[in-house]
CSV table of C-alpha atoms in Angstrom, one decimal:
chain,number,residue,atom,x,y,z
C,166,MET,CA,-47.1,15.2,-69.9
C,167,ARG,CA,-44.2,16.4,-67.7
C,168,ARG,CA,-44.7,19.7,-66.1
C,169,ARG,CA,-42.0,22.3,-66.7
C,170,PHE,CA,-40.6,24.3,-63.7
C,171,GLU,CA,-41.5,27.9,-64.2
C,172,GLY,CA,-39.2,30.7,-63.2
C,173,PRO,CA,-40.7,31.4,-59.7
C,174,ASN,CA,-40.6,27.7,-58.8
C,175,LEU,CA,-36.9,27.6,-59.7
C,176,PHE,CA,-36.3,30.7,-57.6
C,177,LEU,CA,-38.1,29.1,-54.6
C,178,LEU,CA,-36.0,25.9,-55.0
C,179,PHE,CA,-32.9,28.0,-55.1
C,180,ILE,CA,-33.8,29.9,-51.9
C,181,LEU,CA,-34.7,26.6,-50.2
C,182,GLY,CA,-31.3,25.2,-51.2
C,183,LEU,CA,-29.5,28.2,-49.7
C,184,VAL,CA,-31.4,27.9,-46.4
C,185,LEU,CA,-30.8,24.1,-46.1
C,186,ASN,CA,-27.1,24.7,-46.9
C,187,SER,CA,-26.8,27.4,-44.3
C,188,LEU,CA,-28.4,25.2,-41.7
C,189,VAL,CA,-25.8,22.5,-42.4
C,190,LEU,CA,-23.1,25.0,-42.1
C,191,PHE,CA,-24.4,26.5,-38.9
C,192,CYS,CA,-24.7,23.0,-37.4
C,193,ASN,CA,-21.0,22.4,-38.0
C,194,GLY,CA,-20.0,23.7,-34.5
C,195,GLY,CA,-21.1,23.2,-31.0
C,196,ARG,CA,-23.4,25.5,-29.0
C,197,THR,CA,-23.4,29.2,-28.8
C,198,SER,CA,-25.1,30.1,-25.5
C,199,SER,CA,-28.6,31.6,-25.7
C,200,TYR,CA,-27.9,33.7,-22.7
C,201,VAL,CA,-27.7,37.3,-23.6
C,202,ARG,CA,-26.0,39.6,-21.1
C,203,ARG,CA,-27.2,43.1,-21.0
C,204,LEU,CA,-24.4,45.1,-22.7
C,205,GLU,CA,-23.1,47.8,-20.4
C,206,GLU,CA,-19.8,49.5,-20.5
C,207,ALA,CA,-17.2,48.1,-18.2
C,208,VAL,CA,-16.0,50.9,-16.0
C,209,ASP,CA,-13.1,50.9,-13.6
C,210,MET,CA,-13.9,51.5,-10.0
C,211,PRO,CA,-12.9,55.1,-8.8
C,212,LEU,CA,-9.8,55.5,-6.7
C,213,ASP,CA,-11.7,56.1,-3.5
C,214,SER,CA,-13.5,52.7,-3.7
C,215,ASP,CA,-13.3,50.7,-0.5
C,216,VAL,CA,-11.6,47.8,-2.3
C,217,PHE,CA,-8.6,50.1,-3.0
C,218,ARG,CA,-8.4,51.4,0.6
C,219,VAL,CA,-4.9,51.6,2.0
C,220,PRO,CA,-4.6,49.6,5.3
C,221,PRO,CA,-4.4,51.7,8.4
C,222,GLY,CA,-1.2,52.3,10.4
C,223,TYR,CA,2.2,53.7,9.7
C,224,ASN,CA,4.0,52.0,6.7
C,225,ALA,CA,1.4,49.2,6.8
C,226,PRO,CA,2.1,46.4,4.3
C,227,GLN,CA,-0.3,46.4,1.3
C,228,GLN,CA,-0.8,44.6,-1.9
C,229,VAL,CA,0.1,41.3,-0.2
C,230,HIS,CA,0.2,38.3,-2.5
C,231,ILE,CA,1.7,34.8,-2.5
C,232,THR,CA,2.6,32.3,-5.1
C,233,GLN,CA,4.3,28.9,-5.2
C,234,GLY,CA,8.0,29.2,-4.5
C,235,ASP,CA,9.4,26.0,-6.0
C,236,VAL,CA,8.4,23.1,-8.3
C,237,GLU,CA,7.2,20.7,-5.6
C,238,GLY,CA,5.0,23.0,-3.5
C,239,LYS,CA,7.0,23.2,-0.3
C,240,ALA,CA,7.9,26.8,-0.7
C,241,VAL,CA,5.9,30.0,-0.9
C,242,ILE,CA,7.0,33.5,-2.2
C,243,VAL,CA,5.4,36.3,-0.1
C,244,SER,CA,5.3,39.7,-1.6
C,245,TRP,CA,4.1,43.1,-0.3
C,246,VAL,CA,4.6,46.8,-0.6
C,247,THR,CA,5.4,49.4,2.1
C,248,GLN,CA,4.9,53.0,1.0
C,249,GLU,CA,6.5,55.4,3.5
C,250,ALA,CA,9.8,53.5,4.3
C,251,PRO,CA,11.5,50.2,3.5
C,252,GLY,CA,10.6,48.7,6.8
C,253,SER,CA,11.4,45.1,7.6
C,254,ASN,CA,12.1,42.4,5.0
C,255,THR,CA,11.2,39.7,7.6
C,256,VAL,CA,8.3,37.3,7.4
C,257,LEU,CA,7.3,35.7,10.6
C,258,TYR,CA,5.4,32.4,10.1
C,259,TRP,CA,4.2,29.3,12.1
C,260,LYS,CA,2.1,26.2,11.7
C,261,GLU,CA,-1.4,26.3,13.0
C,262,ASN,CA,-1.6,25.2,16.7
C,263,SER,CA,2.2,25.6,17.0
C,264,SER,CA,3.9,28.0,19.4
C,265,LYS,CA,7.2,27.8,17.5
C,266,LYS,CA,7.5,30.9,15.3
C,267,LEU,CA,10.1,30.9,12.4
C,268,THR,CA,11.4,33.8,10.3
C,269,ALA,CA,12.5,34.2,6.7
C,270,GLN,CA,14.4,37.1,5.3
C,271,GLY,CA,13.6,38.7,2.0
C,272,LYS,CA,14.7,41.7,0.0
C,273,SER,CA,13.1,45.0,-1.1
C,274,LYS,CA,13.5,47.3,-4.1
C,275,THR,CA,11.8,50.2,-5.8
C,276,TYR,CA,11.5,51.1,-9.5
C,277,LYS,CA,10.6,54.2,-11.6
C,278,PHE,CA,8.3,54.2,-14.6
C,279,TYR,CA,8.2,57.6,-16.4
C,280,ASN,CA,7.0,60.0,-13.7
C,281,TYR,CA,6.0,57.3,-11.2
C,282,THR,CA,8.1,56.0,-8.3
C,283,SER,CA,7.0,52.8,-6.6
C,284,GLY,CA,6.8,52.0,-3.0
C,285,HIS,CA,9.2,49.5,-1.4
C,286,ILE,CA,8.4,46.2,-2.9
C,287,HIS,CA,9.4,43.2,-0.8
C,288,HIS,CA,9.8,39.5,-1.8
C,289,CYS,CA,10.6,36.7,0.6
C,290,THR,CA,10.6,33.0,0.0
C,291,ILE,CA,9.6,30.6,2.8
C,292,ARG,CA,11.1,27.2,2.3
C,293,ASN,CA,10.9,23.7,3.7
C,294,LEU,CA,7.2,23.9,4.5
C,295,GLU,CA,5.2,20.8,5.3
C,296,TYR,CA,2.5,19.5,2.9
C,297,ASP,CA,-1.2,19.9,3.6
C,298,THR,CA,-0.7,22.3,6.5
C,299,LYS,CA,-2.1,25.7,7.5
C,300,TYR,CA,0.4,28.4,8.1
C,301,TYR,CA,0.0,31.8,9.5
C,302,TYR,CA,2.4,34.6,8.5
C,303,VAL,CA,3.0,38.2,9.5
C,304,VAL,CA,4.5,41.0,7.4
C,305,GLY,CA,5.4,44.5,8.6
C,306,VAL,CA,7.4,43.1,11.5
C,307,GLY,CA,8.3,45.8,14.0
C,308,GLN,CA,6.0,48.5,12.6
C,309,THR,CA,2.3,48.0,11.5
C,310,GLU,CA,2.1,44.2,11.5
C,311,ARG,CA,-0.5,42.4,9.4
C,312,GLU,CA,-1.4,38.7,9.7
C,313,PHE,CA,-2.5,36.3,7.0
C,314,TYR,CA,-2.6,32.6,6.4
C,315,PHE,CA,-2.3,30.0,3.6
C,316,PHE,CA,-2.6,26.3,3.1
C,317,THR,CA,0.2,24.3,1.6
C,318,PRO,CA,-0.9,21.7,-1.0
C,319,PRO,CA,-1.0,18.0,-0.4
C,320,GLU,CA,2.0,16.0,-1.2
C,321,VAL,CA,2.4,15.5,-5.0
C,322,GLY,CA,0.6,12.3,-6.0
C,323,PRO,CA,-1.7,10.8,-8.6
C,324,ASP,CA,-5.0,10.5,-6.6
C,325,VAL,CA,-4.8,13.6,-4.4
C,326,PRO,CA,-8.0,15.7,-4.9
C,327,TYR,CA,-7.3,19.3,-5.6
C,328,THR,CA,-9.3,22.3,-6.8
C,329,PHE,CA,-8.1,25.2,-8.9
C,330,GLY,CA,-9.8,28.5,-9.5
C,331,LEU,CA,-9.4,30.0,-13.0
C,332,ILE,CA,-9.4,33.7,-13.7
C,333,GLY,CA,-8.1,35.8,-16.6
C,334,ASP,CA,-8.0,39.4,-17.8
C,335,LEU,CA,-9.4,40.6,-14.5
C,336,GLY,CA,-8.7,44.3,-14.4
C,337,GLN,CA,-10.3,46.5,-11.7
C,338,SER,CA,-13.7,47.4,-12.9
C,339,PHE,CA,-17.0,47.0,-11.2
C,340,ASP,CA,-17.4,43.8,-13.1
C,341,SER,CA,-13.9,42.7,-11.9
C,342,ASN,CA,-15.1,43.1,-8.4
C,343,ILE,CA,-18.2,40.9,-9.1
C,344,THR,CA,-15.9,38.2,-10.6
C,345,LEU,CA,-13.7,38.1,-7.6
C,346,THR,CA,-16.6,38.1,-5.2
C,347,HIS,CA,-18.2,35.2,-7.1
C,348,TYR,CA,-15.0,33.3,-6.9
C,349,GLU,CA,-14.7,33.9,-3.2
C,350,ASN,CA,-18.3,32.8,-2.6
C,351,ASN,CA,-18.3,29.8,-4.9
C,352,PRO,CA,-19.4,26.8,-2.8
C,353,THR,CA,-16.7,24.8,-4.6
C,354,LYS,CA,-13.7,26.4,-3.0
C,355,GLY,CA,-10.6,26.8,-5.1
C,356,GLN,CA,-7.3,26.2,-3.3
C,357,ALA,CA,-5.1,28.1,-5.7
C,358,VAL,CA,-5.8,30.3,-8.7
C,359,LEU,CA,-4.5,29.7,-12.2
C,360,PHE,CA,-4.3,33.2,-13.5
C,361,VAL,CA,-3.9,33.5,-17.3
C,362,GLY,CA,-2.7,37.0,-17.6
C,363,ASP,CA,-3.7,40.7,-17.9
C,364,PHE,CA,-3.7,42.1,-14.3
C,365,SER,CA,-4.3,45.8,-13.8
C,366,TYR,CA,-4.7,47.3,-17.2
C,367,ALA,CA,-2.7,50.3,-16.0
C,368,ASP,CA,-1.4,50.6,-19.6
C,369,GLN,CA,-4.8,51.8,-20.6
C,370,TYR,CA,-4.3,55.0,-18.6
C,371,PRO,CA,-2.3,58.1,-19.6
C,372,ASN,CA,1.5,57.4,-19.2
C,373,HIS,CA,0.7,53.8,-18.2
C,374,ASP,CA,-0.3,55.2,-14.8
C,375,ASN,CA,1.4,52.8,-12.4
C,376,ASN,CA,-0.8,53.9,-9.5
C,377,ARG,CA,-3.3,51.5,-11.1
C,378,TRP,CA,-0.8,48.7,-10.4
C,379,ASP,CA,-1.0,49.7,-6.7
C,380,THR,CA,-4.8,49.8,-6.7
C,381,TRP,CA,-5.0,46.4,-8.4
C,382,GLY,CA,-2.7,44.9,-5.8
C,383,ARG,CA,-4.9,46.2,-3.0
C,384,PHE,CA,-8.1,45.1,-4.7
C,385,ALA,CA,-6.9,41.5,-5.3
C,386,GLU,CA,-5.2,41.2,-1.8
C,387,ARG,CA,-8.3,39.7,-0.3
C,388,SER,CA,-7.6,36.5,-2.3
C,389,THR,CA,-4.0,36.7,-3.3
C,390,ALA,CA,-2.8,37.0,0.3
C,391,TYR,CA,-4.5,33.8,1.3
C,392,GLN,CA,-4.0,31.4,-1.6
C,393,PRO,CA,-1.3,31.2,-4.2
C,394,TRP,CA,-2.1,32.7,-7.6
C,395,ILE,CA,0.0,31.1,-10.4
C,396,TRP,CA,0.9,34.0,-12.6
C,397,THR,CA,0.9,34.1,-16.4
C,398,VAL,CA,1.8,37.3,-18.2
C,399,GLY,CA,-0.4,38.8,-20.9
C,400,ASN,CA,-0.1,41.7,-23.4
C,401,HIS,CA,-1.2,44.2,-20.8
C,402,GLU,CA,1.9,43.4,-18.7
C,403,LEU,CA,4.3,44.4,-21.5
C,404,ASP,CA,4.2,48.1,-20.6
C,405,PHE,CA,6.5,48.8,-23.5
C,406,ALA,CA,6.3,52.5,-24.0
C,407,PRO,CA,9.3,54.0,-26.0
C,408,GLU,CA,7.3,57.2,-26.3
C,409,LEU,CA,7.7,57.6,-22.6
C,410,GLY,CA,11.3,56.4,-22.6
C,411,GLU,CA,10.3,53.1,-21.2
C,412,THR,CA,11.8,50.4,-23.4
C,413,LYS,CA,12.2,47.4,-21.0
C,414,PRO,CA,9.2,45.1,-21.5
C,415,PHE,CA,7.3,43.8,-18.4
C,416,LYS,CA,9.0,46.3,-16.1
C,417,PRO,CA,6.2,46.8,-13.6
C,418,PHE,CA,5.5,43.0,-13.5
C,419,LEU,CA,9.1,42.1,-13.1
C,420,ASN,CA,9.4,44.4,-10.1
C,421,ARG,CA,6.1,43.5,-8.4
C,422,TYR,CA,5.6,39.8,-9.0
C,423,ARG,CA,7.7,36.7,-8.7
C,424,THR,CA,7.5,33.2,-10.2
C,425,PRO,CA,9.6,30.1,-9.3
C,426,TYR,CA,11.1,29.9,-12.8
C,427,ARG,CA,14.7,29.0,-11.8
C,428,SER,CA,13.4,26.0,-9.9
C,429,SER,CA,12.2,24.5,-13.2
C,430,GLY,CA,15.3,25.4,-15.2
C,431,SER,CA,13.8,28.4,-17.0
C,432,THR,CA,15.9,31.4,-17.8
C,433,GLU,CA,13.0,33.9,-17.5
C,434,PRO,CA,10.1,34.4,-15.1
C,435,PHE,CA,7.6,34.3,-17.9
C,436,TRP,CA,7.7,30.6,-18.6
C,437,TYR,CA,8.1,27.9,-15.9
C,438,SER,CA,6.5,24.8,-14.4
C,439,ILE,CA,5.2,23.6,-11.0
C,440,LYS,CA,3.7,20.5,-9.5
C,441,ARG,CA,0.7,21.0,-7.3
C,442,GLY,CA,-1.1,18.0,-5.9
C,443,PRO,CA,-2.0,15.7,-8.9
C,444,ALA,CA,-1.3,18.4,-11.6
C,445,TYR,CA,1.8,19.3,-13.6
C,446,ILE,CA,1.3,22.9,-14.7
C,447,ILE,CA,3.3,24.5,-17.5
C,448,VAL,CA,3.1,28.2,-17.9
C,449,LEU,CA,4.0,29.7,-21.3
C,450,ALA,CA,4.7,33.2,-22.5
C,451,SER,CA,2.7,34.4,-25.5
C,452,TYR,CA,4.8,37.6,-25.8
C,453,SER,CA,8.3,36.3,-25.4
C,454,ALA,CA,10.2,34.7,-28.3
C,455,TYR,CA,9.0,31.1,-28.8
C,456,GLY,CA,10.4,30.1,-32.2
C,457,LYS,CA,12.9,27.3,-32.7
C,458,TYR,CA,16.2,27.8,-31.0
C,459,THR,CA,14.8,30.4,-28.6
C,460,PRO,CA,15.2,29.9,-24.8
C,461,GLN,CA,11.5,29.2,-24.4
C,462,PHE,CA,11.5,26.7,-27.2
C,463,LYS,CA,14.6,24.9,-25.8
C,464,TRP,CA,13.1,24.9,-22.3
C,465,LEU,CA,9.8,23.4,-23.4
C,466,GLU,CA,11.4,20.8,-25.5
C,467,LYS,CA,13.1,19.5,-22.4
C,468,GLU,CA,10.2,20.1,-20.1
C,469,PHE,CA,7.6,17.8,-21.6
C,470,PRO,CA,9.7,14.6,-21.3
C,471,LYS,CA,10.2,15.4,-17.5
C,472,VAL,CA,6.5,14.9,-16.8
C,473,ASN,CA,5.8,11.7,-14.9
C,474,ARG,CA,2.1,10.9,-15.4
C,475,THR,CA,2.3,8.2,-12.7
C,476,GLU,CA,3.1,11.0,-10.2
C,477,THR,CA,1.2,14.0,-11.7
C,478,PRO,CA,-1.4,12.6,-14.1
C,479,TRP,CA,-3.0,15.9,-15.0
C,480,LEU,CA,-1.0,17.9,-17.5
C,481,ILE,CA,-2.2,21.5,-17.7
C,482,VAL,CA,-0.8,24.4,-19.8
C,483,LEU,CA,-1.4,28.1,-19.2
C,484,MET,CA,-0.9,30.8,-21.8
C,485,HIS,CA,-2.4,34.2,-22.6
C,486,SER,CA,-3.2,34.2,-26.3
C,487,PRO,CA,-5.6,31.4,-27.2
C,488,TRP,CA,-4.9,29.0,-30.1
C,489,TYR,CA,-8.5,28.0,-30.8
C,490,ASN,CA,-10.8,31.1,-30.7
C,491,SER,CA,-14.0,31.7,-32.7
C,492,TYR,CA,-14.5,35.3,-31.7
C,493,ASP,CA,-13.6,38.2,-34.0
C,494,TYR,CA,-11.4,39.6,-31.3
C,495,HIS,CA,-7.7,38.6,-31.4
C,496,TYR,CA,-8.6,36.0,-34.0
C,497,MET,CA,-5.6,33.8,-34.9
C,498,GLU,CA,-3.2,35.8,-32.8
C,499,GLY,CA,-2.0,32.6,-31.2
C,500,GLU,CA,-1.5,30.8,-34.6
C,501,THR,CA,2.3,31.0,-34.9
C,502,MET,CA,2.8,29.6,-31.4
C,503,ARG,CA,0.2,26.9,-32.1
C,504,VAL,CA,2.2,25.8,-35.2
C,505,MET,CA,5.4,25.6,-33.2
C,506,TYR,CA,4.1,23.7,-30.2
C,507,GLU,CA,0.9,21.9,-30.9
C,508,PRO,CA,2.6,18.7,-32.0
C,509,TRP,CA,4.2,18.4,-28.6
C,510,PHE,CA,0.8,19.0,-26.9
C,511,VAL,CA,-0.6,16.0,-28.8
C,512,LYS,CA,2.5,13.8,-28.4
C,513,TYR,CA,2.6,14.3,-24.6
C,514,LYS,CA,-1.2,14.2,-24.3
C,515,VAL,CA,-1.8,17.5,-22.6
C,516,ASP,CA,-5.2,17.4,-20.8
C,517,LEU,CA,-6.3,21.0,-20.7
C,518,VAL,CA,-5.1,24.4,-22.0
C,519,PHE,CA,-6.3,27.6,-20.4
C,520,ALA,CA,-5.9,31.0,-22.1
C,521,GLY,CA,-7.2,34.5,-21.8
C,522,HIS,CA,-6.9,37.6,-24.0
C,523,VAL,CA,-10.4,37.3,-25.6
C,524,HIS,CA,-12.8,38.9,-23.2
C,525,ALA,CA,-15.4,36.1,-23.3
C,526,TYR,CA,-15.8,32.4,-22.6
C,527,GLU,CA,-15.2,29.5,-24.9
C,528,ARG,CA,-14.5,25.7,-24.6
C,529,SER,CA,-13.3,23.6,-27.5
C,530,GLU,CA,-13.6,20.0,-28.5
C,531,ARG,CA,-10.5,17.9,-28.2
C,532,VAL,CA,-9.0,18.9,-31.5
C,533,SER,CA,-5.6,19.2,-33.3
C,534,ASN,CA,-4.3,20.7,-36.5
C,535,ILE,CA,-0.9,19.2,-36.9
C,536,ALA,CA,-1.0,17.5,-40.3
C,537,TYR,CA,-0.4,20.6,-42.4
C,538,ASN,CA,3.1,20.9,-43.9
C,539,VAL,CA,2.5,23.8,-46.4
C,540,VAL,CA,2.5,21.4,-49.4
C,541,ASN,CA,-0.3,19.0,-48.5
C,542,GLY,CA,-3.1,21.5,-47.8
C,543,ILE,CA,-4.4,19.6,-44.8
C,544,CYS,CA,-5.2,22.6,-42.6
C,545,THR,CA,-8.5,21.8,-40.9
C,546,PRO,CA,-8.7,21.0,-37.2
C,547,VAL,CA,-9.8,17.4,-36.5
C,548,LYS,CA,-11.1,15.6,-33.4
C,549,ASP,CA,-8.2,14.0,-31.6
C,550,LYS,CA,-8.5,12.0,-28.4
C,551,SER,CA,-4.8,12.7,-27.7
C,552,ALA,CA,-5.3,16.5,-27.9
C,553,PRO,CA,-6.3,18.9,-25.1
C,554,VAL,CA,-9.5,20.8,-24.5
C,555,TYR,CA,-8.8,24.5,-25.0
C,556,ILE,CA,-10.6,26.9,-22.7
C,557,THR,CA,-10.6,30.7,-23.1
C,558,ILE,CA,-11.3,32.3,-19.7
C,559,GLY,CA,-10.4,35.9,-20.5
C,560,ASP,CA,-13.8,37.0,-19.0
C,561,GLY,CA,-12.6,38.5,-15.7
C,562,GLY,CA,-14.3,41.9,-16.3
C,563,ASN,CA,-11.7,44.5,-17.3
C,564,LEU,CA,-12.5,48.0,-18.5
C,565,GLU,CA,-12.1,47.0,-22.2
C,566,GLY,CA,-15.5,45.2,-22.0
C,567,LEU,CA,-16.8,42.0,-23.5
C,568,ALA,CA,-15.9,40.5,-26.8
C,569,THR,CA,-19.4,40.0,-28.4
C,570,ARG,CA,-18.7,39.4,-32.1
C,571,MET,CA,-18.3,35.8,-33.0
C,572,THR,CA,-17.3,34.1,-36.2
C,573,GLU,CA,-20.2,32.5,-38.0
C,574,PRO,CA,-20.9,29.7,-38.5
C,575,GLN,CA,-19.6,28.4,-35.2
C,576,PRO,CA,-16.6,26.3,-36.2
C,577,LYS,CA,-16.5,22.5,-35.5
C,578,TYR,CA,-13.7,22.9,-33.0
C,579,SER,CA,-15.8,25.2,-30.8
C,580,ALA,CA,-18.0,23.2,-28.3
C,581,PHE,CA,-19.5,26.1,-26.2
C,582,ARG,CA,-19.1,29.9,-26.2
C,583,GLU,CA,-20.7,32.8,-24.4
C,584,ALA,CA,-20.0,36.5,-24.2
C,585,SER,CA,-20.3,37.0,-20.4
C,586,PHE,CA,-17.9,37.8,-17.5
C,587,GLY,CA,-17.1,35.1,-15.0
C,588,HIS,CA,-14.7,32.6,-13.6
C,589,ALA,CA,-14.2,28.8,-13.5
C,590,VAL,CA,-13.3,26.0,-11.1
C,591,LEU,CA,-11.5,22.8,-11.9
C,592,SER,CA,-11.9,20.0,-9.3
C,593,ILE,CA,-9.5,17.1,-9.9
C,594,LYS,CA,-10.9,14.1,-8.2
C,595,ASN,CA,-8.3,11.4,-8.9
C,596,ARG,CA,-6.0,10.3,-11.7
C,597,THR,CA,-8.8,9.7,-14.1
C,598,HIS,CA,-11.6,12.2,-13.5
C,599,ALA,CA,-11.9,16.0,-13.1
C,600,TYR,CA,-15.1,18.1,-12.9
C,601,TYR,CA,-15.1,21.5,-14.4
C,602,GLY,CA,-17.6,24.4,-14.0
C,603,TRP,CA,-17.8,27.9,-15.5
C,604,HIS,CA,-19.8,30.5,-13.6
C,605,ARG,CA,-21.2,33.7,-15.2
C,606,ASN,CA,-21.3,36.8,-13.0
C,607,GLN,CA,-25.1,37.3,-13.5
C,608,ASP,CA,-26.0,34.0,-11.8
C,609,GLY,CA,-26.0,32.9,-8.2
C,610,TYR,CA,-22.8,31.8,-6.7
C,611,ALA,CA,-23.5,28.1,-7.0
C,612,VAL,CA,-25.0,28.2,-10.6
C,613,LYS,CA,-22.8,26.8,-13.4
C,614,GLY,CA,-23.2,28.2,-16.9
C,615,ASP,CA,-21.1,25.4,-18.4
C,616,THR,CA,-20.0,22.1,-17.0
C,617,MET,CA,-17.8,19.1,-18.1
C,618,TRP,CA,-16.4,15.9,-16.8
C,619,PHE,CA,-12.9,15.6,-18.1
C,620,TYR,CA,-11.2,12.2,-18.5
C,621,ASN,CA,-7.4,12.1,-18.1
C,622,ARG,CA,-5.6,11.6,-21.4
C,623,PHE,CA,-3.0,9.3,-19.9
C,624,TRP,CA,-5.0,7.1,-17.5
C,625,HIS,CA,-8.5,7.2,-19.0
C,626,PRO,CA,-8.2,8.4,-22.6
C,627,ILE,CA,-11.8,7.6,-23.7
C,628,ASP,CA,-13.9,10.1,-25.6
C,629,ASP,CA,-15.1,12.9,-23.4
C,630,SER,CA,-16.6,15.0,-26.2
C,631,PRO,CA,-18.5,17.9,-24.7
C,632,SER,CA,-21.0,18.2,-27.5
C,633,ASP,CA,-24.0,16.9,-25.5
C,634,ASP,CA,-22.7,17.6,-22.0
C,635,SER,CA,-23.4,21.4,-21.7
């Protein structure tokens, strides 16, 4: 005689079915790190911190920073601030082991923001530099002189090794200081920093206190004066404050920082491109118009076909707002830009995309979502060997703290995620292989919290799915 299922048995089967179903759903994605960082409030360092100290001497140059000054890597833009007087716009520079000293002339300016008046901000471009060479340079000529150095990149070429540091959403908190210290002491030495936006967080202070732009410049100088930081703008650079009478977006950034945008045919300093060693780097602006017919759209439409993968095999894109993000914070904020530009990313086989904005770490699978056309309903990301890996590196340590809430279940496009502060290093070995490591601040300098071998999409487009490589 067949036994009937009684009510309690049916209920148990129902519960078991729910559990099994949820397990299937939760296995959809990659791995959420088991590491749990002690949640503490991120606090900005006080104004009397030693990292904010004004250099000694009358009118001493401060907030010194450099960035690439052309497309090819044979120019450097040197920027600095003098507080008491304009001083000299001259940069004195020379090659290591050379007695021949050269000069370059720059310009200086000041700006006002509400009740703040800046110091004298100097920008000077040094041109016609030799590749793969150490240069010394001096600013503050004729008054309090300060000496620094930098290395030019190797000549652009497909198999030139080169290492980039990756930092985003840095701010000037105690955690920010740990992030920068970890980057400086990483045994894998970065040669230039790809910075994905959100500098000082001055806009988080009353009246967008621009003194916090000054403290950030002095804090970061220990790195920015010695190696180029490639700048991307974020939402905290907007400084749009009509309630204060400040209606020009990006005003502090535009006065304090320079990019080589004209060299790449851009009309604004927020989107541009450079070549550096084996990499072609495209910087996009998440907070400038990017729809069809806009200047950024027209520029990017012409930019991708320029990339010669036999010369620069690694195609990297920087932006601030991530397209693939599985945290509750800023979820889908990058979606409209993704819809506009993702087909180009797949068509031209972008290798890697780095973004910030979300104050945590995440690495995606190689995925695309370009089939959707409103009518067909095909709107789920799929694995795509021609697509980039998307990495969110907005974990620099700023005062807004960590993003800790994640969407559950972890989506299929997400390979690894962790709510910790840190930085990353990308070591390009040759035209086919690059080694990547993410470092959390709580570990030793050499410890990697996430690693990956990336295979170039043009020269070696085999599956490098990260699912089992973390």
